[in-house]
PDB file of C-alpha atoms in Angstrom:
ATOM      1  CA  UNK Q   1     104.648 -10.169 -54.339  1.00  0.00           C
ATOM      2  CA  UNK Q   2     104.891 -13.331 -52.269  1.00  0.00           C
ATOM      3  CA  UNK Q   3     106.094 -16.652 -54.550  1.00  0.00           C
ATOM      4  CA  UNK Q   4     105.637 -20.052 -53.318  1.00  0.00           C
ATOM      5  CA  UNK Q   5     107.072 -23.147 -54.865  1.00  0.00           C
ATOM      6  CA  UNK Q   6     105.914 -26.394 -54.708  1.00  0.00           C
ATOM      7  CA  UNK Q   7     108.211 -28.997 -55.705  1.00  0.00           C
ATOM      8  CA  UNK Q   8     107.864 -32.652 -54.827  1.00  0.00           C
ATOM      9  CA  UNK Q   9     107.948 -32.915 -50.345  1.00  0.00           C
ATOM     10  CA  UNK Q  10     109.305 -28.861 -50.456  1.00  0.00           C
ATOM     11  CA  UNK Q  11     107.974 -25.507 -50.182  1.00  0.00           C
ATOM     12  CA  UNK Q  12     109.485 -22.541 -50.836  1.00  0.00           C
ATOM     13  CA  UNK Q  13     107.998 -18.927 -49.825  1.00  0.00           C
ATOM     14  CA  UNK Q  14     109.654 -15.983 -50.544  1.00  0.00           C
ATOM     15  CA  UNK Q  15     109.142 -12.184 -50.714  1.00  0.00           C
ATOM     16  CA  UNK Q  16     106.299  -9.524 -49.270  1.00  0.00           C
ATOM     17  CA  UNK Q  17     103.076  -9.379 -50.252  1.00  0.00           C
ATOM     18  CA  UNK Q  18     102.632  -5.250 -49.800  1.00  0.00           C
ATOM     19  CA  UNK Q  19      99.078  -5.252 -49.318  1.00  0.00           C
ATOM     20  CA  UNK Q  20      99.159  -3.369 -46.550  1.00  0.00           C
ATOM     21  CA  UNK Q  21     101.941  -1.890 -44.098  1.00  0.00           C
ATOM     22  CA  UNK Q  22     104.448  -3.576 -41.981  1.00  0.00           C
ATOM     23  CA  UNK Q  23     102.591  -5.610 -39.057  1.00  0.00           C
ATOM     24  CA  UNK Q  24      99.042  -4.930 -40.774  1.00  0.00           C
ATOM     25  CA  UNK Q  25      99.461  -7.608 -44.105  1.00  0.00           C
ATOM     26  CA  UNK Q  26      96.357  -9.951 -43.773  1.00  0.00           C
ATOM     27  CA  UNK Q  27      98.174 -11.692 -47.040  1.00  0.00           C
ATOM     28  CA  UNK Q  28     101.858 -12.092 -45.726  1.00  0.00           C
ATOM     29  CA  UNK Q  29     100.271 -12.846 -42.537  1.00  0.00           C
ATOM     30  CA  UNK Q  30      97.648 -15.736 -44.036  1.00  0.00           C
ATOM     31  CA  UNK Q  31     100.755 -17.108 -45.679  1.00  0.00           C
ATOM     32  CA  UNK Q  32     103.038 -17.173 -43.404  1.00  0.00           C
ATOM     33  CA  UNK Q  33     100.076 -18.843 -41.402  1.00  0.00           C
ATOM     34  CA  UNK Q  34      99.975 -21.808 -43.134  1.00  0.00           C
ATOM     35  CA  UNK Q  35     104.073 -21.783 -43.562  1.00  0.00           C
ATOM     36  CA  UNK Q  36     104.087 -22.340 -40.041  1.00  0.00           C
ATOM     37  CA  UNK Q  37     101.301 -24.573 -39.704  1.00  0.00           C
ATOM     38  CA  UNK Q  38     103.387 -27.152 -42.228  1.00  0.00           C
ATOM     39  CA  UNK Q  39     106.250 -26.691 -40.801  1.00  0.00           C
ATOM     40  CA  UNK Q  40     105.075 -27.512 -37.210  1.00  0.00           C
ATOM     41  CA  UNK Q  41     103.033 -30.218 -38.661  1.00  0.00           C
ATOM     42  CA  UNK Q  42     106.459 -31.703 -39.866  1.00  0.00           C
ATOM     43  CA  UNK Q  43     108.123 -31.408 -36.871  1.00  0.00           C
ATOM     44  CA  UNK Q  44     105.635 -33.365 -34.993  1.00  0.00           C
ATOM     45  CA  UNK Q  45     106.036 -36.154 -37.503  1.00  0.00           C
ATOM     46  CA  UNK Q  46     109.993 -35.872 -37.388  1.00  0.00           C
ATOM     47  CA  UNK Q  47     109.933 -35.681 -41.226  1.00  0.00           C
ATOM     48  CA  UNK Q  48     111.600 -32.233 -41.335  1.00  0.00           C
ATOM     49  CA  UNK Q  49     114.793 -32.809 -44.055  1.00  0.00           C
ATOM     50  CA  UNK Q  50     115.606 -29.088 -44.483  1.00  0.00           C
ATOM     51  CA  UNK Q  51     114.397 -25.630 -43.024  1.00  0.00           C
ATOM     52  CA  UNK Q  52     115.095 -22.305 -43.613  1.00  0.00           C
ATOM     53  CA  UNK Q  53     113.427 -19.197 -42.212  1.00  0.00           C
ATOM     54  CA  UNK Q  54     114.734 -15.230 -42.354  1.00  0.00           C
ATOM     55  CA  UNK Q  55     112.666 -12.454 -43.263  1.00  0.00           C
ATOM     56  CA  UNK Q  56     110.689 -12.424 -46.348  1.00  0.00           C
ATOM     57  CA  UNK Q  57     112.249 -16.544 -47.277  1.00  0.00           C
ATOM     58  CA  UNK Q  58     111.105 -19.867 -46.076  1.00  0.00           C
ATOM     59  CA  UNK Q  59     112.308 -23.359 -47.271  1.00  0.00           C
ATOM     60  CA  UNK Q  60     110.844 -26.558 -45.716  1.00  0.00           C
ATOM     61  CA  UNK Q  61     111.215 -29.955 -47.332  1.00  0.00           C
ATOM     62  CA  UNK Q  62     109.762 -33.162 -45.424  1.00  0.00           C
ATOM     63  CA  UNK Q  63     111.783 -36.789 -45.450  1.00  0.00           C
ATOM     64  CA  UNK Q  64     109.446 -38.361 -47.062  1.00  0.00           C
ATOM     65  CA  UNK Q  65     105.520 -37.948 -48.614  1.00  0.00           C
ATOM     66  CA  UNK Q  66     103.203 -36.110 -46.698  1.00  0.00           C
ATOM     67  CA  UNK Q  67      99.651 -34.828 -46.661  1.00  0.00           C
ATOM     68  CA  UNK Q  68     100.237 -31.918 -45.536  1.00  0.00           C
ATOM     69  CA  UNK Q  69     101.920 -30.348 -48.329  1.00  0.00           C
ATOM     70  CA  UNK Q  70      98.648 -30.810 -50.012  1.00  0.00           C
ATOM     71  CA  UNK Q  71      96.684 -28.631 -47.386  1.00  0.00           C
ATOM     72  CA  UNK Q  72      99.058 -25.857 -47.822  1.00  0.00           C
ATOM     73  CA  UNK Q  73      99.045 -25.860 -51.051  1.00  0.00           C
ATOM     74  CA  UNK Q  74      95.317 -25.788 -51.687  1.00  0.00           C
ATOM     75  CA  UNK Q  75      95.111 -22.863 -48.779  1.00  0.00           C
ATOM     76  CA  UNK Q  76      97.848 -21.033 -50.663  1.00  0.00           C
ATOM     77  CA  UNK Q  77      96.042 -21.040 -53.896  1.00  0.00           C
ATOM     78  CA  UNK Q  78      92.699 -19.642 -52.436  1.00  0.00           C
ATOM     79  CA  UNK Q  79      94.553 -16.814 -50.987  1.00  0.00           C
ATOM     80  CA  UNK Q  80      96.344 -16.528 -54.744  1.00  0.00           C
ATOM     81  CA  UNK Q  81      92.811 -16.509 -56.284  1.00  0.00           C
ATOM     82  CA  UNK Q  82      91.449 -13.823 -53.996  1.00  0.00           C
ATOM     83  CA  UNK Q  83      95.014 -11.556 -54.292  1.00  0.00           C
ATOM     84  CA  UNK Q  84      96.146 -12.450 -57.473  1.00  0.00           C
ATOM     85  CA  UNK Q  85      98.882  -9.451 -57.322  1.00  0.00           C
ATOM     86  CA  UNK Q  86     100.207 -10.547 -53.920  1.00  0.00           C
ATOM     87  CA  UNK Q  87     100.884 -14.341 -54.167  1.00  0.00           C
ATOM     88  CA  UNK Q  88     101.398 -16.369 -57.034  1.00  0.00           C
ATOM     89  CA  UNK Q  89     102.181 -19.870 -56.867  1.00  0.00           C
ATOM     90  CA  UNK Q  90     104.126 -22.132 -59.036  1.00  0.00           C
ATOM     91  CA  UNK Q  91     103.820 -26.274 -59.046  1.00  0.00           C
TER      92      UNK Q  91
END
């Protein structure tokens, strides 16, 4: 199961979804997705304060108050919604 964690400004994403096999997940692929899409979203703004990526664990906390966290986080839970045993996400 893939947890996410949204604290205030951070994300955390960590674990495998295990819908399907290695390199065919739509889930852990979806996910990971919009991982990257906030974290290059962040970068463009400079507001990166802390990243971490390595299989199956991503961390990404912004400087300061952004939208995008809120994008992510609403994608997120429609995936959760649809695969309720693959993600799960926490506030």
């Amino acid at each position: 199961m893939i947890e996410v964690t949204f604290t205030y400004q951070r994300m955390t994403v960590q674990g495998h979804a295990n819908y399907a096999p290695h390199g065919e997940d739509i889930v852990c692929a979806a996910v990971s997705a919009l991982a990257y899409a906030l974290i290059g979203t962040l970068e463009e703004e400079g507001l990166i304060r802390e990243l971490v990526v390595r299989p199956g664990f991503v961390t990404v906390a912004a400087k300061k108050e952004d939208k995008a966290f809120d994008v992510v986080r609403c994608g997120i839970a429609q995936i959760a919604a649809r695969y309720p045993q693959c993600v799960s996400v926490r506030s």
